[in-house]
Structures are given as C-alpha cells and as structure tokens.
Amino acid sequence: MEFRTVVEVDAPGFQIEPLESILFVGSCFADKIGRRFEEERFPVTVNPFGVMYNPASILHTVQRCDAAPRIAFFTLGTNHVYRLKETGEIVDNCQKRPQRLFQEEELTIDQCVDYLSQAAEALHRRCPDVRIVLTVSPIRYAKYGYHGSQLSKATLQLAAHQLTKEKPFVSYFPAYEIVLDELRDYRFYQPDMLHPSDQAVEYIWQRFVEAYFSPRAKHFLQEWKPIKEALGHRPFHPESDTYRQFMEKTRQQEADLLARYQSEQRI
C-alpha cells in the first residue's frame, strides 16, 4: 500500500548543466535552495540585495542587478507589500522604521503577474535563452493568520500559473505542493512549525535534481559527493601533517574536477 500522495513534477523543457550560473531571487526559501546549489559548486547569485518576499521586490532586484543567467529562480513568499506613505513606493525592506510610516497592501493576481512579467522580460532581454523557474515558498506566514496565509499563497499560485501560460520560457516547480501535499507532516518542519526542516529542503532538492538536471549534471554531483564529504571531515588532530596533506590532496581533487567540467562546458 502507498501511504502518501506523490506530487508529479512536470518536465520543464530544458535541463540544468554542470556548473551553470544561476540567479536566485525571492524568499528565504530561495536562500536555502540557492545555498544548496552553492554547496554543489554551482556559481550562483542568491538575493544580491537581501531576501525579497513579494513579486514587486523580486522585480526591484532584477532591475538593480546586471545578472544575465540562462537559469533564474523566482521564489514567491507573499503577495503582501509595504508602501512608504511619504512617497507611495513599495519598499523591499522597512529597515526597522516605525510601522506608522508604511501602509500594508495585498497585491492582486494581475498585479503579481505584471511585476513578475516585467522581471522575466528584463532577464529575457539580457539573455534570450533564459529559463525562469517559479516556485511558491512552503513557509507559512502565521502573522496573517493561517487562512490569510493560504489566501496569499493561492494568489501567488494563480499568478504563477498565469505567467507560465503567457511565457514559454517560464516553468513552475511545485515546492509548496510537495511540502503541503506529499510530506504533509509536522516532522518535516522546524520547531517553529512554520519553516520546512532541513530534511524537507533536502527532499525538495532531490526531487528538483531528478526533474531538472541533465545526465551530465547528475554525474557531476556523483563525482563531487565524495570530495565534498572529505572537505567536510572534522579530524581529531587538525594541526597534524597527515591531515594537512589529506586536505591538500582533496582540494587538488576539487580543482581538477571543476577544471575538467569547466573545460567541457567551453567545448
């Protein structure tokens, strides 16, 4: 018997190659997944101007940075925005200023689509081959109330769905659905019962690799794994010559592996 429902991940129509440069913009969930790519030695840019929770702030980051990647991730956290009353602009960070200076608003589905569309088109102009992956963060926002949090997520899901229909270079990865519908258990959350646990993030990573990575990229991960584990080894005598020689050998293996895949990318 099967005691869970497995969320199907649609084929995205492209594959991520080894050591691809990738841009991550969005909620703290983008930080977690982006850092995982970084651990696997992908040259990533992760939230260069800080965590961005809503579609308007994601657009602001894309406009401010000059990245032109072939792969970009937009991780949507909320449709709630804060507008500075004095200027009317949506701010990305309140910078601990008094709450009375801001007006909280909820973006509509169409507004979310518009901001995300502008961000997607900006990257498309820089790199016509760009592929953008949308995700909705599985992090629950208790401050809205749980019904309010679900409404916010539903707005983002509808906006993401609409954008994938309008732009063939945009796809959707169901991170939210995997946590809520497939894992569906508080043991996959951190102690605050709001943020996914490291185990949940690892499972989402595995599901993503299965669907989005090319065979060469998967092979790279296999070759990199023992070197990564060796680099993370914590010895009893880190000052010993034996350990120093071990680390020098391991770092050389890392350099050789990266150089080989980088040279293959240029061919």
CSV table of C-alpha atoms in Angstrom, one decimal:
chain,number,residue,atom,x,y,z
A,1,MET,CA,0.0,0.0,0.0
A,2,GLU,CA,1.1,3.6,-0.7
A,3,PHE,CA,0.6,5.8,2.4
A,4,ARG,CA,1.3,9.1,0.7
A,5,THR,CA,0.4,11.0,-2.5
A,6,VAL,CA,3.4,11.8,-4.6
A,7,VAL,CA,3.3,15.2,-6.3
A,8,GLU,CA,4.2,15.0,-10.0
A,9,VAL,CA,6.8,17.4,-11.3
A,10,ASP,CA,6.3,18.4,-14.9
A,11,ALA,CA,9.2,18.2,-17.3
A,12,PRO,CA,10.4,21.8,-17.7
A,13,GLY,CA,11.5,21.6,-21.3
A,14,PHE,CA,15.2,22.4,-20.5
A,15,GLN,CA,18.0,20.9,-18.4
A,16,ILE,CA,20.5,22.4,-16.0
A,17,GLU,CA,24.0,21.6,-16.9
A,18,PRO,CA,27.0,21.2,-14.6
A,19,LEU,CA,28.4,24.5,-13.1
A,20,GLU,CA,25.6,26.6,-14.7
A,21,SER,CA,25.5,30.2,-13.5
A,22,ILE,CA,22.1,30.6,-11.8
A,23,LEU,CA,20.3,33.6,-10.2
A,24,PHE,CA,18.0,33.1,-7.2
A,25,VAL,CA,15.7,35.9,-6.1
A,26,GLY,CA,12.9,35.6,-3.5
A,27,SER,CA,12.0,34.5,-0.1
A,28,CYS,CA,14.3,32.8,2.5
A,29,PHE,CA,13.4,29.5,0.8
A,30,ALA,CA,15.3,30.8,-2.3
A,31,ASP,CA,18.2,31.4,0.1
A,32,LYS,CA,18.1,27.7,1.3
A,33,ILE,CA,17.9,26.2,-2.2
A,34,GLY,CA,20.4,28.7,-3.6
A,35,ARG,CA,22.9,27.9,-0.9
A,36,ARG,CA,22.5,24.2,-1.7
A,37,PHE,CA,23.5,24.9,-5.3
A,38,GLU,CA,26.4,26.8,-3.9
A,39,GLU,CA,27.5,23.8,-1.8
A,40,GLU,CA,27.4,21.8,-5.1
A,41,ARG,CA,29.9,24.3,-6.5
A,42,PHE,CA,27.4,26.0,-8.9
A,43,PRO,CA,28.3,29.6,-9.5
A,44,VAL,CA,25.1,31.2,-8.1
A,45,THR,CA,23.9,34.6,-7.2
A,46,VAL,CA,21.5,34.5,-4.3
A,47,ASN,CA,19.4,37.5,-3.3
A,48,PRO,CA,22.1,40.1,-4.0
A,49,PHE,CA,20.1,42.8,-2.3
A,50,GLY,CA,18.6,40.7,0.5
A,51,VAL,CA,15.6,38.5,0.8
A,52,MET,CA,12.7,39.5,-1.4
A,53,TYR,CA,9.3,38.2,-0.4
A,54,ASN,CA,6.8,39.6,-2.9
A,55,PRO,CA,6.7,40.0,-6.7
A,56,ALA,CA,7.3,43.7,-6.7
A,57,SER,CA,10.5,43.3,-4.7
A,58,ILE,CA,11.6,40.5,-7.0
A,59,LEU,CA,11.3,42.9,-9.9
A,60,HIS,CA,13.3,45.5,-8.0
A,61,THR,CA,16.2,43.1,-7.5
A,62,VAL,CA,16.2,42.1,-11.2
A,63,GLN,CA,16.2,45.8,-12.2
A,64,ARG,CA,19.1,46.6,-9.8
A,65,CYS,CA,21.4,43.7,-10.7
A,66,ASP,CA,23.1,43.2,-14.0
A,67,ALA,CA,23.0,39.4,-14.0
A,68,ALA,CA,22.2,37.7,-17.3
A,69,PRO,CA,21.9,34.0,-16.4
A,70,ARG,CA,20.5,31.2,-18.5
A,71,ILE,CA,18.6,29.9,-15.4
A,72,ALA,CA,16.8,32.0,-12.9
A,73,PHE,CA,14.6,31.2,-9.9
A,74,PHE,CA,11.9,33.4,-8.5
A,75,THR,CA,10.6,32.1,-5.2
A,76,LEU,CA,7.4,33.8,-4.2
A,77,GLY,CA,6.7,34.2,-0.5
A,78,THR,CA,3.7,36.5,-0.1
A,79,ASN,CA,1.5,39.0,-2.0
A,80,HIS,CA,1.7,41.4,0.9
A,81,VAL,CA,3.7,44.6,0.3
A,82,TYR,CA,4.5,47.7,2.3
A,83,ARG,CA,4.2,51.1,0.7
A,84,LEU,CA,6.0,54.1,2.2
A,85,LYS,CA,3.3,56.7,2.8
A,86,GLU,CA,5.5,59.7,2.1
A,87,THR,CA,6.5,58.6,-1.4
A,88,GLY,CA,4.0,55.9,-2.3
A,89,GLU,CA,6.7,53.5,-3.3
A,90,ILE,CA,6.8,49.8,-2.4
A,91,VAL,CA,9.8,49.2,-0.2
A,92,ASP,CA,11.7,45.9,-0.1
A,93,ASN,CA,12.8,46.4,3.5
A,94,CYS,CA,11.3,48.6,6.1
A,95,GLN,CA,14.8,48.9,7.8
A,96,LYS,CA,13.2,48.8,11.3
A,97,ARG,CA,11.5,52.1,10.7
A,98,PRO,CA,8.2,52.8,12.6
A,99,GLN,CA,5.2,50.9,11.2
A,100,ARG,CA,3.2,54.1,11.1
A,101,LEU,CA,5.3,55.2,8.1
A,102,PHE,CA,4.0,52.3,5.9
A,103,GLN,CA,0.8,51.1,4.5
A,104,GLU,CA,0.3,47.3,4.1
A,105,GLU,CA,-1.4,46.2,0.9
A,106,GLU,CA,-2.2,42.9,-0.8
A,107,LEU,CA,-1.3,42.6,-4.5
A,108,THR,CA,-4.0,41.2,-6.8
A,109,ILE,CA,-3.3,38.3,-9.1
A,110,ASP,CA,-3.0,40.6,-12.0
A,111,GLN,CA,-0.6,42.9,-10.2
A,112,CYS,CA,1.6,39.9,-9.2
A,113,VAL,CA,1.6,38.7,-12.9
A,114,ASP,CA,2.6,42.2,-14.0
A,115,TYR,CA,5.5,42.5,-11.7
A,116,LEU,CA,6.8,39.0,-12.4
A,117,SER,CA,6.3,39.5,-16.2
A,118,GLN,CA,8.4,42.7,-16.1
A,119,ALA,CA,11.1,40.8,-14.2
A,120,ALA,CA,11.0,37.9,-16.6
A,121,GLU,CA,11.1,40.1,-19.7
A,122,ALA,CA,14.1,42.1,-18.2
A,123,LEU,CA,16.1,38.8,-17.9
A,124,HIS,CA,14.9,37.7,-21.4
A,125,ARG,CA,16.2,40.8,-23.0
A,126,ARG,CA,19.6,40.2,-21.4
A,127,CYS,CA,19.7,36.5,-22.3
A,128,PRO,CA,17.2,35.4,-25.0
A,129,ASP,CA,17.8,31.7,-23.9
A,130,VAL,CA,16.9,32.4,-20.3
A,131,ARG,CA,14.7,29.8,-18.5
A,132,ILE,CA,12.9,31.0,-15.4
A,133,VAL,CA,11.6,28.7,-12.7
A,134,LEU,CA,8.8,29.9,-10.4
A,135,THR,CA,8.2,28.4,-7.0
A,136,VAL,CA,5.9,29.3,-4.1
A,137,SER,CA,7.6,29.1,-0.8
A,138,PRO,CA,6.2,26.5,1.6
A,139,ILE,CA,6.9,28.7,4.6
A,140,ARG,CA,3.6,29.6,6.4
A,141,TYR,CA,3.0,33.1,7.5
A,142,ALA,CA,1.4,33.0,10.9
A,143,LYS,CA,1.2,36.8,11.2
A,144,TYR,CA,-1.5,36.8,8.6
A,145,GLY,CA,-3.5,34.1,10.3
A,146,TYR,CA,-3.5,30.7,8.6
A,147,HIS,CA,-6.5,31.4,6.5
A,148,GLY,CA,-4.8,34.7,5.4
A,149,SER,CA,-1.6,32.8,4.7
A,150,GLN,CA,-3.4,30.3,2.5
A,151,LEU,CA,-5.1,33.1,0.6
A,152,SER,CA,-1.8,34.8,0.0
A,153,LYS,CA,-0.3,31.5,-1.3
A,154,ALA,CA,-3.3,30.9,-3.5
A,155,THR,CA,-2.9,34.4,-5.1
A,156,LEU,CA,0.8,33.6,-5.9
A,157,GLN,CA,-0.1,30.2,-7.3
A,158,LEU,CA,-2.7,31.6,-9.6
A,159,ALA,CA,-0.3,34.4,-10.7
A,160,ALA,CA,2.5,31.8,-11.4
A,161,HIS,CA,0.1,29.6,-13.3
A,162,GLN,CA,-1.0,32.5,-15.5
A,163,LEU,CA,2.6,33.6,-16.2
A,164,THR,CA,3.6,30.1,-17.3
A,165,LYS,CA,0.7,30.1,-19.8
A,166,GLU,CA,1.8,33.5,-21.1
A,167,LYS,CA,5.6,32.9,-21.4
A,168,PRO,CA,7.0,29.7,-22.7
A,169,PHE,CA,10.4,30.3,-21.1
A,170,VAL,CA,8.8,30.2,-17.6
A,171,SER,CA,8.1,27.0,-15.7
A,172,TYR,CA,6.7,26.1,-12.3
A,173,PHE,CA,8.3,23.8,-9.7
A,174,PRO,CA,5.8,22.6,-7.0
A,175,ALA,CA,7.9,23.1,-3.9
A,176,TYR,CA,4.8,24.3,-2.0
A,177,GLU,CA,2.7,21.3,-3.1
A,178,ILE,CA,5.5,18.8,-2.2
A,179,VAL,CA,5.7,20.1,1.4
A,180,LEU,CA,1.9,20.6,1.9
A,181,ASP,CA,0.6,17.6,-0.1
A,182,GLU,CA,3.3,15.0,-0.2
A,183,LEU,CA,5.3,15.4,3.0
A,184,ARG,CA,2.2,16.6,5.0
A,185,ASP,CA,3.6,16.1,8.5
A,186,TYR,CA,4.9,18.4,11.2
A,187,ARG,CA,8.0,16.3,11.4
A,188,PHE,CA,9.1,17.9,8.2
A,189,TYR,CA,9.0,21.4,9.8
A,190,GLN,CA,11.4,23.2,12.1
A,191,PRO,CA,10.5,23.6,15.8
A,192,ASP,CA,8.5,26.8,14.9
A,193,MET,CA,6.2,24.6,12.9
A,194,LEU,CA,6.3,27.2,10.1
A,195,HIS,CA,9.6,26.7,8.2
A,196,PRO,CA,10.4,23.4,6.4
A,197,SER,CA,13.1,21.3,8.1
A,198,ASP,CA,16.5,20.6,6.6
A,199,GLN,CA,15.2,17.1,5.8
A,200,ALA,CA,12.3,18.6,3.8
A,201,VAL,CA,14.6,21.0,1.9
A,202,GLU,CA,16.8,18.0,1.1
A,203,TYR,CA,13.9,16.1,-0.3
A,204,ILE,CA,12.8,19.1,-2.4
A,205,TRP,CA,16.4,19.3,-3.7
A,206,GLN,CA,16.3,15.6,-4.7
A,207,ARG,CA,13.0,16.0,-6.5
A,208,PHE,CA,14.3,19.0,-8.3
A,209,VAL,CA,17.5,17.3,-9.4
A,210,GLU,CA,15.5,14.4,-10.7
A,211,ALA,CA,13.4,16.6,-12.9
A,212,TYR,CA,15.7,19.5,-13.9
A,213,PHE,CA,19.3,18.2,-14.0
A,214,SER,CA,20.9,16.8,-17.2
A,215,PRO,CA,22.5,13.4,-17.0
A,216,ARG,CA,25.9,15.2,-17.0
A,217,ALA,CA,24.9,17.4,-14.1
A,218,LYS,CA,23.7,14.3,-12.2
A,219,HIS,CA,27.1,12.6,-12.9
A,220,PHE,CA,28.9,15.7,-11.7
A,221,LEU,CA,27.0,15.5,-8.4
A,222,GLN,CA,28.1,11.9,-8.0
A,223,GLU,CA,31.7,12.7,-8.7
A,224,TRP,CA,31.6,15.7,-6.4
A,225,LYS,CA,29.9,14.0,-3.4
A,226,PRO,CA,33.0,12.1,-2.0
A,227,ILE,CA,35.2,15.2,-2.4
A,228,LYS,CA,32.5,17.3,-0.7
A,229,GLU,CA,32.3,14.8,2.2
A,230,ALA,CA,36.1,14.7,2.5
A,231,LEU,CA,36.2,18.5,2.7
A,232,GLY,CA,33.6,18.5,5.5
A,233,HIS,CA,35.5,15.9,7.5
A,234,ARG,CA,36.4,17.1,11.1
A,235,PRO,CA,39.6,15.4,12.3
A,236,PHE,CA,40.7,14.8,15.9
A,237,HIS,CA,44.1,16.4,15.1
A,238,PRO,CA,43.5,19.2,12.5
A,239,GLU,CA,47.1,20.5,13.1
A,240,SER,CA,48.8,17.2,12.1
A,241,ASP,CA,50.8,16.8,8.9
A,242,THR,CA,48.7,13.9,7.9
A,243,TYR,CA,45.5,16.0,7.9
A,244,ARG,CA,47.2,18.8,6.1
A,245,GLN,CA,48.4,16.5,3.4
A,246,PHE,CA,44.9,15.0,3.2
A,247,MET,CA,43.3,18.4,2.7
A,248,GLU,CA,45.8,19.4,0.1
A,249,LYS,CA,45.1,16.3,-1.9
A,250,THR,CA,41.3,16.8,-1.5
A,251,ARG,CA,41.5,20.4,-2.6
A,252,GLN,CA,43.5,19.4,-5.6
A,253,GLN,CA,40.9,16.8,-6.5
A,254,GLU,CA,38.2,19.5,-6.3
A,255,ALA,CA,40.2,21.8,-8.5
A,256,ASP,CA,40.8,19.1,-11.1
A,257,LEU,CA,37.1,18.1,-11.1
A,258,LEU,CA,35.9,21.7,-11.6
A,259,ALA,CA,38.6,22.4,-14.2
A,260,ARG,CA,37.5,19.3,-16.2
A,261,TYR,CA,33.8,20.2,-16.2
A,262,GLN,CA,34.6,23.8,-17.0
A,263,SER,CA,36.7,22.9,-20.0
A,264,GLU,CA,33.9,20.6,-21.2
A,265,GLN,CA,31.5,23.4,-20.9
A,266,ARG,CA,33.6,25.6,-23.3
A,267,ILE,CA,33.9,22.9,-26.0
